[in-house]
Amino acid sequence: MKPEMKVSLAGLELANPILAASGTFGYGIEFEEIVHLERIGGLVTKGISMEPMAGHAAPRIIQTAAGMLNAIGLQNVGVEEFISRKLPPLRRYPRCNVIVNVFGSTVGEYIAVIERLNQATGISAYELNVSCPNVHAGGMAFGSDPSSLEYLVGRAKAASARPLIVKLSPNVTSIAHMAKIAADSGADAVSLTNTFLAISIDAETRRPRLSNITGGLSGPAIKPIALRMVYETARAVSIPIIGMGGITTPEDVVEYLLAGAAAVEVGTASYADPRAVERLARGLESWCRGHGVERVASLTGALEIARD
Ligand SMILES: Cc1cc2nc3c(=O)[nH]c(=O)nc-3n(C[C@H](O)[C@H](O)[C@H](O)COP(=O)(O)O)c2cc1C
């Protein structure tokens, strides 16, 4: 029997729980000839700001032992070009949810981007990036200070005509506490985690390898930590959780669901295999069939803990 792969999340209907993660799938449309976009639950765009941004100088990406270190610096075309050129072709794939990742260096900028996006069609939800470790203003500064987070999420929710997902930073003492603040301030869902603040140093030159000195670590190296954070967050909030960090196999997806995620995002894996998201959607369905799981949604939070 074919398992039911659909999941609902914060008012969205996803064909399956696999989403492409922000910053690793362009604006989405670049992948239309590589991935059947309607065979994944949706995609999260690159972070969009009010004005275009060039990002940091190269080198911006470094390979590490079990992951990737990046300091892109939120390069993007800005909200006007996104709406006029990147979004329209995505409307050819109505079953693929388009979630727009939003950021600003001030609260006012975040709100201005959301208000502009509210006027566009073909968007399912917003993902508020309060967690980028690679910019000086905004980003992680909002996601690591409880009162700034509370204020920003409250304002963003009031401005938003669509469901609001708040993307949390792992670079805090308790991500579950930050998730609770986001939920209490009106977030419809939280997504976690963004990348872990890290550094790579070249012993020969005695210099940092990234032009920005520090960057964000992603990929398999972070999976057990991000998974623990999803598990802890699931105990702290009742809004849906989108889990991510180092997913490369269908079993990784199942682990995130068991820990409490309703859906997942897949990032770094798309660099190694641009079809990774579609492969994972297919692989998850086979996993469910092979394990007698009739509804993928039944896996969410189904972690069994021995209580002897
Ligand atoms: C090159 C690169 C660029 C990224 N850009 C963004 C971004 O613009 N906004 C954002 O919220 N997250 C961004 N991220 C973080 C990812 O969306 C994701 O949270 C993180 O990489 C962990 O997932 P992964 O291990 O599957 O890559 C980026 C990650 C990478 C590797």
mmCIF file of C-alpha atoms and ligand atoms in Angstrom:
data_model
loop_
_atom_site.group_PDB
_atom_site.id
_atom_site.type_symbol
_atom_site.label_atom_id
_atom_site.label_comp_id
_atom_site.label_asym_id
_atom_site.label_seq_id
_atom_site.Cartn_x
_atom_site.Cartn_y
_atom_site.Cartn_z
ATOM 1 C CA MET A 1 0.000 0.000 0.000
ATOM 2 C CA LYS A 2 1.201 3.504 -0.805
ATOM 3 C CA PRO A 3 1.901 5.415 2.388
ATOM 4 C CA GLU A 4 0.291 8.825 2.894
ATOM 5 C CA MET A 5 3.195 11.250 2.546
ATOM 6 C CA LYS A 6 1.255 14.513 2.881
ATOM 7 C CA VAL A 7 1.775 16.620 5.966
ATOM 8 C CA SER A 8 0.086 19.818 7.113
ATOM 9 C CA LEU A 9 2.075 22.428 8.873
ATOM 10 C CA ALA A 10 1.105 25.917 10.041
ATOM 11 C CA GLY A 11 -1.715 26.003 7.500
ATOM 12 C CA LEU A 12 0.428 24.666 4.614
ATOM 13 C CA GLU A 13 -0.282 21.405 2.811
ATOM 14 C CA LEU A 14 2.978 19.697 1.816
ATOM 15 C CA ALA A 15 3.097 16.786 -0.672
ATOM 16 C CA ASN A 16 5.733 15.294 1.645
ATOM 17 C CA PRO A 17 7.853 16.595 4.553
ATOM 18 C CA ILE A 18 10.947 17.420 2.452
ATOM 19 C CA LEU A 19 11.806 21.089 1.868
ATOM 20 C CA ALA A 20 14.924 22.543 0.257
ATOM 21 C CA ALA A 21 16.792 24.750 2.774
ATOM 22 C CA SER A 22 17.449 28.450 2.378
ATOM 23 C CA GLY A 23 20.688 29.486 0.708
ATOM 24 C CA THR A 24 21.347 26.064 -0.795
ATOM 25 C CA PHE A 25 18.674 25.980 -3.512
ATOM 26 C CA GLY A 26 19.032 29.444 -5.062
ATOM 27 C CA TYR A 27 15.671 31.108 -5.633
ATOM 28 C CA GLY A 28 14.288 27.661 -6.470
ATOM 29 C CA ILE A 29 13.686 28.203 -10.163
ATOM 30 C CA GLU A 30 17.350 27.412 -11.017
ATOM 31 C CA PHE A 31 16.554 23.812 -10.023
ATOM 32 C CA GLU A 32 13.502 23.311 -12.273
ATOM 33 C CA GLU A 33 15.437 21.209 -14.790
ATOM 34 C CA ILE A 34 17.230 19.180 -12.111
ATOM 35 C CA VAL A 35 14.470 18.436 -9.606
ATOM 36 C CA HIS A 36 10.746 17.778 -10.170
ATOM 37 C CA LEU A 37 9.703 20.635 -7.927
ATOM 38 C CA GLU A 38 6.241 19.206 -7.311
ATOM 39 C CA ARG A 39 7.747 15.997 -5.929
ATOM 40 C CA ILE A 40 9.076 17.801 -2.868
ATOM 41 C CA GLY A 41 7.024 19.518 -0.181
ATOM 42 C CA GLY A 42 8.464 22.891 -1.079
ATOM 43 C CA LEU A 43 11.508 25.102 -1.142
ATOM 44 C CA VAL A 44 12.844 27.935 0.954
ATOM 45 C CA THR A 45 14.428 30.717 -1.073
ATOM 46 C CA LYS A 46 17.730 32.412 -0.439
ATOM 47 C CA GLY A 47 17.409 35.123 2.210
ATOM 48 C CA ILE A 48 15.723 38.208 0.697
ATOM 49 C CA SER A 49 16.460 41.741 1.890
ATOM 50 C CA MET A 50 14.979 45.103 0.903
ATOM 51 C CA GLU A 51 17.995 46.110 -1.184
ATOM 52 C CA PRO A 52 20.268 43.828 -3.255
ATOM 53 C CA MET A 53 23.371 42.607 -1.392
ATOM 54 C CA ALA A 54 26.711 41.478 -2.843
ATOM 55 C CA GLY A 55 27.717 39.305 0.119
ATOM 56 C CA HIS A 56 31.278 38.773 1.352
ATOM 57 C CA ALA A 57 34.449 38.517 -0.739
ATOM 58 C CA ALA A 58 35.810 35.036 -1.680
ATOM 59 C CA PRO A 59 36.729 32.608 -0.244
ATOM 60 C CA ARG A 60 33.216 32.154 1.084
ATOM 61 C CA ILE A 61 32.906 28.362 1.242
ATOM 62 C CA ILE A 62 35.331 25.848 2.754
ATOM 63 C CA GLN A 63 34.999 22.076 2.927
ATOM 64 C CA THR A 64 35.590 20.602 6.382
ATOM 65 C CA ALA A 65 35.992 17.020 7.592
ATOM 66 C CA ALA A 66 32.280 16.279 7.828
ATOM 67 C CA GLY A 67 30.606 19.405 6.616
ATOM 68 C CA MET A 68 30.887 22.793 5.055
ATOM 69 C CA LEU A 69 31.819 26.190 6.410
ATOM 70 C CA ASN A 70 30.259 29.196 4.687
ATOM 71 C CA ALA A 71 30.248 32.954 5.012
ATOM 72 C CA ILE A 72 28.248 34.009 1.977
ATOM 73 C CA GLY A 73 27.038 37.178 3.696
ATOM 74 C CA LEU A 74 23.417 36.928 2.530
ATOM 75 C CA GLN A 75 24.036 37.800 -1.120
ATOM 76 C CA ASN A 76 20.700 38.317 -2.890
ATOM 77 C CA VAL A 77 18.945 40.298 -5.617
ATOM 78 C CA GLY A 78 16.699 42.284 -3.259
ATOM 79 C CA VAL A 79 12.927 42.059 -2.871
ATOM 80 C CA GLU A 80 11.919 43.975 -6.038
ATOM 81 C CA GLU A 81 13.905 41.801 -8.429
ATOM 82 C CA PHE A 82 12.868 38.689 -6.537
ATOM 83 C CA ILE A 83 9.191 39.554 -7.044
ATOM 84 C CA SER A 84 9.524 40.640 -10.661
ATOM 85 C CA ARG A 85 11.925 37.972 -11.997
ATOM 86 C CA LYS A 86 12.438 35.006 -9.664
ATOM 87 C CA LEU A 87 8.949 34.409 -8.302
ATOM 88 C CA PRO A 88 6.772 34.414 -11.476
ATOM 89 C CA PRO A 89 8.278 31.258 -13.087
ATOM 90 C CA LEU A 90 7.813 29.333 -9.819
ATOM 91 C CA ARG A 91 4.047 29.701 -10.288
ATOM 92 C CA ARG A 92 4.332 26.937 -12.897
ATOM 93 C CA TYR A 93 4.681 24.539 -9.942
ATOM 94 C CA PRO A 94 1.672 25.321 -7.753
ATOM 95 C CA ARG A 95 2.025 22.156 -5.639
ATOM 96 C CA CYS A 96 5.547 23.154 -4.582
ATOM 97 C CA ASN A 97 5.234 25.461 -1.576
ATOM 98 C CA VAL A 98 7.423 28.537 -1.921
ATOM 99 C CA ILE A 99 8.603 29.802 1.441
ATOM 100 C CA VAL A 100 10.482 33.094 1.300
ATOM 101 C CA ASN A 101 13.366 33.522 3.740
ATOM 102 C CA VAL A 102 13.380 37.135 4.966
ATOM 103 C CA PHE A 103 16.017 39.194 6.738
ATOM 104 C CA GLY A 104 16.946 42.764 7.507
ATOM 105 C CA SER A 105 19.524 44.645 9.524
ATOM 106 C CA THR A 106 16.803 46.462 11.503
ATOM 107 C CA VAL A 107 13.278 45.518 12.576
ATOM 108 C CA GLY A 108 11.972 48.127 10.132
ATOM 109 C CA GLU A 109 13.773 46.429 7.247
ATOM 110 C CA TYR A 110 12.348 43.008 8.103
ATOM 111 C CA ILE A 111 8.855 44.511 8.194
ATOM 112 C CA ALA A 112 9.353 46.412 4.921
ATOM 113 C CA VAL A 113 10.367 43.175 3.133
ATOM 114 C CA ILE A 114 7.338 41.320 4.533
ATOM 115 C CA GLU A 115 4.953 44.123 3.574
ATOM 116 C CA ARG A 116 6.317 44.171 0.030
ATOM 117 C CA LEU A 117 6.072 40.363 -0.267
ATOM 118 C CA ASN A 118 2.477 40.474 1.029
ATOM 119 C CA GLN A 119 1.540 42.151 -2.269
ATOM 120 C CA ALA A 120 2.939 39.279 -4.373
ATOM 121 C CA THR A 121 1.182 36.006 -5.211
ATOM 122 C CA GLY A 122 2.648 32.500 -5.257
ATOM 123 C CA ILE A 123 4.154 32.519 -1.762
ATOM 124 C CA SER A 124 3.037 30.030 0.905
ATOM 125 C CA ALA A 125 4.813 31.374 3.992
ATOM 126 C CA TYR A 126 7.712 33.428 5.290
ATOM 127 C CA GLU A 127 10.739 32.109 7.125
ATOM 128 C CA LEU A 128 12.206 34.836 9.308
ATOM 129 C CA ASN A 129 15.977 34.459 9.443
ATOM 130 C CA VAL A 130 16.986 35.615 12.912
ATOM 131 C CA SER A 131 19.991 33.344 12.890
ATOM 132 C CA CYS A 132 22.581 34.172 10.236
ATOM 133 C CA PRO A 133 26.027 34.006 11.872
ATOM 134 C CA ASN A 134 27.711 35.836 8.975
ATOM 135 C CA VAL A 135 26.447 39.406 9.137
ATOM 136 C CA HIS A 136 27.293 42.104 11.656
ATOM 137 C CA ALA A 137 23.895 43.796 11.879
ATOM 138 C CA GLY A 138 20.664 41.824 12.205
ATOM 139 C CA GLY A 139 20.722 38.064 11.716
ATOM 140 C CA MET A 140 21.961 36.198 14.760
ATOM 141 C CA ALA A 141 21.857 39.367 16.865
ATOM 142 C CA PHE A 142 18.038 39.100 16.846
ATOM 143 C CA GLY A 143 17.973 35.368 17.373
ATOM 144 C CA SER A 144 20.286 35.336 20.371
ATOM 145 C CA ASP A 145 18.726 38.111 22.442
ATOM 146 C CA PRO A 146 15.350 37.173 23.993
ATOM 147 C CA SER A 147 13.851 40.662 24.088
ATOM 148 C CA SER A 148 14.940 41.517 20.515
ATOM 149 C CA LEU A 149 13.487 38.207 19.324
ATOM 150 C CA GLU A 150 10.197 38.834 21.108
ATOM 151 C CA TYR A 151 9.865 42.314 19.617
ATOM 152 C CA LEU A 152 10.852 41.300 16.077
ATOM 153 C CA VAL A 153 8.581 38.239 15.935
ATOM 154 C CA GLY A 154 5.630 40.195 17.362
ATOM 155 C CA ARG A 155 6.039 42.945 14.756
ATOM 156 C CA ALA A 156 6.646 40.489 11.914
ATOM 157 C CA LYS A 157 3.575 38.443 12.808
ATOM 158 C CA ALA A 158 1.400 41.575 12.921
ATOM 159 C CA ALA A 159 2.707 42.611 9.475
ATOM 160 C CA SER A 160 2.541 39.197 7.836
ATOM 161 C CA ALA A 161 -0.356 38.160 5.618
ATOM 162 C CA ARG A 162 1.015 34.601 5.573
ATOM 163 C CA PRO A 163 2.137 31.950 8.062
ATOM 164 C CA LEU A 164 5.335 32.961 9.814
ATOM 165 C CA ILE A 165 8.121 30.445 10.450
ATOM 166 C CA VAL A 166 10.953 31.667 12.679
ATOM 167 C CA LYS A 167 14.366 30.175 11.884
ATOM 168 C CA LEU A 168 16.403 29.843 15.046
ATOM 169 C CA SER A 169 20.086 30.073 15.764
ATOM 170 C CA PRO A 170 21.890 27.190 17.464
ATOM 171 C CA ASN A 171 24.450 29.690 18.798
ATOM 172 C CA VAL A 172 22.538 30.251 22.040
ATOM 173 C CA THR A 173 22.487 28.663 25.484
ATOM 174 C CA SER A 174 18.996 27.213 25.085
ATOM 175 C CA ILE A 175 17.371 27.041 21.671
ATOM 176 C CA ALA A 176 14.228 25.589 23.281
ATOM 177 C CA HIS A 177 13.901 28.779 25.336
ATOM 178 C CA MET A 178 14.250 30.921 22.204
ATOM 179 C CA ALA A 179 11.663 28.737 20.451
ATOM 180 C CA LYS A 180 9.252 29.304 23.312
ATOM 181 C CA ILE A 181 9.752 33.067 23.015
ATOM 182 C CA ALA A 182 9.106 32.881 19.254
ATOM 183 C CA ALA A 183 5.959 30.807 19.836
ATOM 184 C CA ASP A 184 4.658 33.128 22.553
ATOM 185 C CA SER A 185 5.287 36.121 20.254
ATOM 186 C CA GLY A 186 3.097 34.680 17.487
ATOM 187 C CA ALA A 187 5.303 32.402 15.351
ATOM 188 C CA ASP A 188 3.235 29.786 13.509
ATOM 189 C CA ALA A 189 6.206 27.389 13.377
ATOM 190 C CA VAL A 190 9.936 27.343 14.126
ATOM 191 C CA SER A 191 12.703 25.959 11.938
ATOM 192 C CA LEU A 192 16.033 24.822 13.355
ATOM 193 C CA THR A 193 18.845 24.944 13.097
ATOM 194 C CA ASN A 194 20.774 27.505 11.138
ATOM 195 C CA THR A 195 24.545 26.975 10.936
ATOM 196 C CA PHE A 196 26.932 26.757 13.886
ATOM 197 C CA LEU A 197 29.440 29.587 14.270
ATOM 198 C CA ALA A 198 32.875 28.147 13.427
ATOM 199 C CA ILE A 199 36.339 28.912 12.062
ATOM 200 C CA SER A 200 38.861 27.201 9.786
ATOM 201 C CA ILE A 201 42.573 28.100 10.013
ATOM 202 C CA ASP A 202 45.354 27.309 7.555
ATOM 203 C CA ALA A 203 48.387 26.251 9.650
ATOM 204 C CA GLU A 204 50.847 27.006 6.820
ATOM 205 C CA THR A 205 49.773 30.582 6.153
ATOM 206 C CA ARG A 206 48.585 31.129 9.743
ATOM 207 C CA ARG A 207 45.506 32.770 8.323
ATOM 208 C CA PRO A 208 41.785 32.072 8.545
ATOM 209 C CA ARG A 209 40.555 30.331 5.407
ATOM 210 C CA LEU A 210 37.393 32.440 5.043
ATOM 211 C CA SER A 211 37.623 36.121 4.135
ATOM 212 C CA ASN A 212 35.036 36.809 6.857
ATOM 213 C CA ILE A 213 37.293 34.929 9.364
ATOM 214 C CA THR A 214 34.376 33.004 10.909
ATOM 215 C CA GLY A 215 31.527 31.230 9.151
ATOM 216 C CA GLY A 216 28.634 28.857 9.700
ATOM 217 C CA LEU A 217 29.159 25.086 9.869
ATOM 218 C CA SER A 218 26.577 22.824 8.212
ATOM 219 C CA GLY A 219 26.340 19.240 6.949
ATOM 220 C CA PRO A 220 26.715 15.844 8.690
ATOM 221 C CA ALA A 221 29.063 17.305 11.335
ATOM 222 C CA ILE A 222 26.180 19.164 12.987
ATOM 223 C CA LYS A 223 23.456 16.518 12.698
ATOM 224 C CA PRO A 224 23.561 14.984 16.200
ATOM 225 C CA ILE A 225 23.623 18.425 17.826
ATOM 226 C CA ALA A 226 20.825 19.862 15.686
ATOM 227 C CA LEU A 227 18.794 16.700 16.270
ATOM 228 C CA ARG A 228 19.175 17.105 20.039
ATOM 229 C CA MET A 229 18.019 20.714 19.690
ATOM 230 C CA VAL A 230 14.891 19.619 17.798
ATOM 231 C CA TYR A 231 14.202 17.022 20.497
ATOM 232 C CA GLU A 232 14.511 19.646 23.255
ATOM 233 C CA THR A 233 12.440 22.193 21.352
ATOM 234 C CA ALA A 234 9.647 19.677 20.786
ATOM 235 C CA ARG A 235 9.343 19.412 24.560
ATOM 236 C CA ALA A 236 9.106 23.181 24.971
ATOM 237 C CA VAL A 237 6.626 24.314 22.306
ATOM 238 C CA SER A 238 3.404 23.079 20.759
ATOM 239 C CA ILE A 239 3.759 24.850 17.383
ATOM 240 C CA PRO A 240 5.161 22.745 14.501
ATOM 241 C CA ILE A 241 8.927 22.326 14.124
ATOM 242 C CA ILE A 242 10.880 22.098 10.875
ATOM 243 C CA GLY A 243 14.128 20.274 11.595
ATOM 244 C CA MET A 244 17.386 20.529 9.710
ATOM 245 C CA GLY A 245 21.113 19.997 9.939
ATOM 246 C CA GLY A 246 23.159 17.404 8.088
ATOM 247 C CA ILE A 247 20.368 15.407 6.496
ATOM 248 C CA THR A 248 21.699 13.148 3.737
ATOM 249 C CA THR A 249 19.687 9.907 3.995
ATOM 250 C CA PRO A 250 16.010 8.958 4.444
ATOM 251 C CA GLU A 251 16.922 7.585 7.889
ATOM 252 C CA ASP A 252 18.214 11.035 8.861
ATOM 253 C CA VAL A 253 14.795 12.445 7.947
ATOM 254 C CA VAL A 254 13.038 9.784 10.035
ATOM 255 C CA GLU A 255 15.277 10.642 13.026
ATOM 256 C CA TYR A 256 14.261 14.312 12.824
ATOM 257 C CA LEU A 257 10.573 13.359 12.583
ATOM 258 C CA LEU A 258 10.853 11.025 15.585
ATOM 259 C CA ALA A 259 12.571 13.800 17.563
ATOM 260 C CA GLY A 260 9.521 15.994 16.967
ATOM 261 C CA ALA A 261 9.810 17.665 13.556
ATOM 262 C CA ALA A 262 6.745 17.862 11.315
ATOM 263 C CA ALA A 263 8.935 18.482 8.248
ATOM 264 C CA VAL A 264 12.620 18.914 7.434
ATOM 265 C CA GLU A 265 14.832 21.123 5.314
ATOM 266 C CA VAL A 266 17.790 19.782 3.377
ATOM 267 C CA GLY A 267 20.722 22.115 2.684
ATOM 268 C CA THR A 268 24.351 21.064 2.270
ATOM 269 C CA ALA A 269 23.353 17.698 0.728
ATOM 270 C CA SER A 270 22.219 19.603 -2.381
ATOM 271 C CA TYR A 271 25.828 20.694 -2.962
ATOM 272 C CA ALA A 272 27.023 17.088 -3.171
ATOM 273 C CA ASP A 273 23.952 15.929 -5.114
ATOM 274 C CA PRO A 274 21.674 18.588 -6.635
ATOM 275 C CA ARG A 275 18.864 16.009 -6.793
ATOM 276 C CA ALA A 276 19.179 15.210 -3.074
ATOM 277 C CA VAL A 277 15.785 16.641 -2.094
ATOM 278 C CA GLU A 278 13.885 14.548 -4.637
ATOM 279 C CA ARG A 279 15.946 11.445 -3.804
ATOM 280 C CA LEU A 280 15.113 11.938 -0.115
ATOM 281 C CA ALA A 281 11.394 12.401 -0.822
ATOM 282 C CA ARG A 282 11.394 9.116 -2.760
ATOM 283 C CA GLY A 283 13.591 7.376 -0.202
ATOM 284 C CA LEU A 284 11.375 8.456 2.677
ATOM 285 C CA GLU A 285 8.348 6.976 0.949
ATOM 286 C CA SER A 286 10.204 3.654 0.425
ATOM 287 C CA TRP A 287 11.309 3.713 4.057
ATOM 288 C CA CYS A 288 7.695 4.157 5.191
ATOM 289 C CA ARG A 289 6.526 1.357 2.900
ATOM 290 C CA GLY A 290 9.318 -0.947 4.111
ATOM 291 C CA HIS A 291 8.483 -0.266 7.749
ATOM 292 C CA GLY A 292 4.691 -0.496 7.510
ATOM 293 C CA VAL A 293 4.211 3.197 8.236
ATOM 294 C CA GLU A 294 0.866 4.169 6.679
ATOM 295 C CA ARG A 295 1.090 7.919 7.370
ATOM 296 C CA VAL A 296 4.417 9.701 7.497
ATOM 297 C CA ALA A 297 2.869 12.277 9.854
ATOM 298 C CA SER A 298 2.523 9.516 12.473
ATOM 299 C CA LEU A 299 6.324 9.534 12.889
ATOM 300 C CA THR A 300 6.387 13.084 14.276
ATOM 301 C CA GLY A 301 7.353 12.949 17.944
ATOM 302 C CA ALA A 302 7.106 9.135 18.007
ATOM 303 C CA LEU A 303 10.488 8.680 19.688
ATOM 304 C CA GLU A 304 10.291 5.822 22.144
ATOM 305 C CA ILE A 305 12.168 6.267 25.386
ATOM 306 C CA ALA A 306 12.645 3.290 27.679
ATOM 307 C CA ARG A 307 11.390 4.066 31.174
ATOM 308 C CA ASP A 308 12.688 1.063 33.162
HETATM 309 C C1 LIG B 1 26.007 28.105 1.435
HETATM 310 C C2 LIG B 1 24.905 28.251 2.446
HETATM 311 C C3 LIG B 1 24.097 29.394 2.427
HETATM 312 C C4 LIG B 1 23.073 29.556 3.363
HETATM 313 N N1 LIG B 1 22.285 30.674 3.305
HETATM 314 C C5 LIG B 1 21.238 30.803 4.177
HETATM 315 C C6 LIG B 1 20.347 31.924 4.101
HETATM 316 O O1 LIG B 1 20.447 32.809 3.224
HETATM 317 N N2 LIG B 1 19.353 32.030 5.033
HETATM 318 C C7 LIG B 1 19.179 31.059 6.010
HETATM 319 O O2 LIG B 1 18.252 31.181 6.828
HETATM 320 N N3 LIG B 1 19.982 29.978 6.079
HETATM 321 C C8 LIG B 1 21.001 29.831 5.195
HETATM 322 N N4 LIG B 1 21.825 28.722 5.270
HETATM 323 C C9 LIG B 1 21.596 27.703 6.323
HETATM 324 C C10 LIG B 1 20.811 26.496 5.796
HETATM 325 O O3 LIG B 1 19.525 26.872 5.317
HETATM 326 C C11 LIG B 1 20.646 25.412 6.901
HETATM 327 O O4 LIG B 1 20.000 26.006 8.012
HETATM 328 C C12 LIG B 1 21.979 24.854 7.389
HETATM 329 O O5 LIG B 1 22.899 24.752 6.322
HETATM 330 C C13 LIG B 1 21.842 23.480 8.077
HETATM 331 O O6 LIG B 1 21.329 22.497 7.187
HETATM 332 P P1 LIG B 1 22.292 21.485 6.340
HETATM 333 O O7 LIG B 1 23.265 20.865 7.293
HETATM 334 O O8 LIG B 1 21.348 20.509 5.692
HETATM 335 O O9 LIG B 1 22.991 22.341 5.318
HETATM 336 C C14 LIG B 1 22.851 28.540 4.336
HETATM 337 C C15 LIG B 1 23.666 27.404 4.351
HETATM 338 C C16 LIG B 1 24.668 27.233 3.420
HETATM 339 C C17 LIG B 1 25.512 25.978 3.454
#
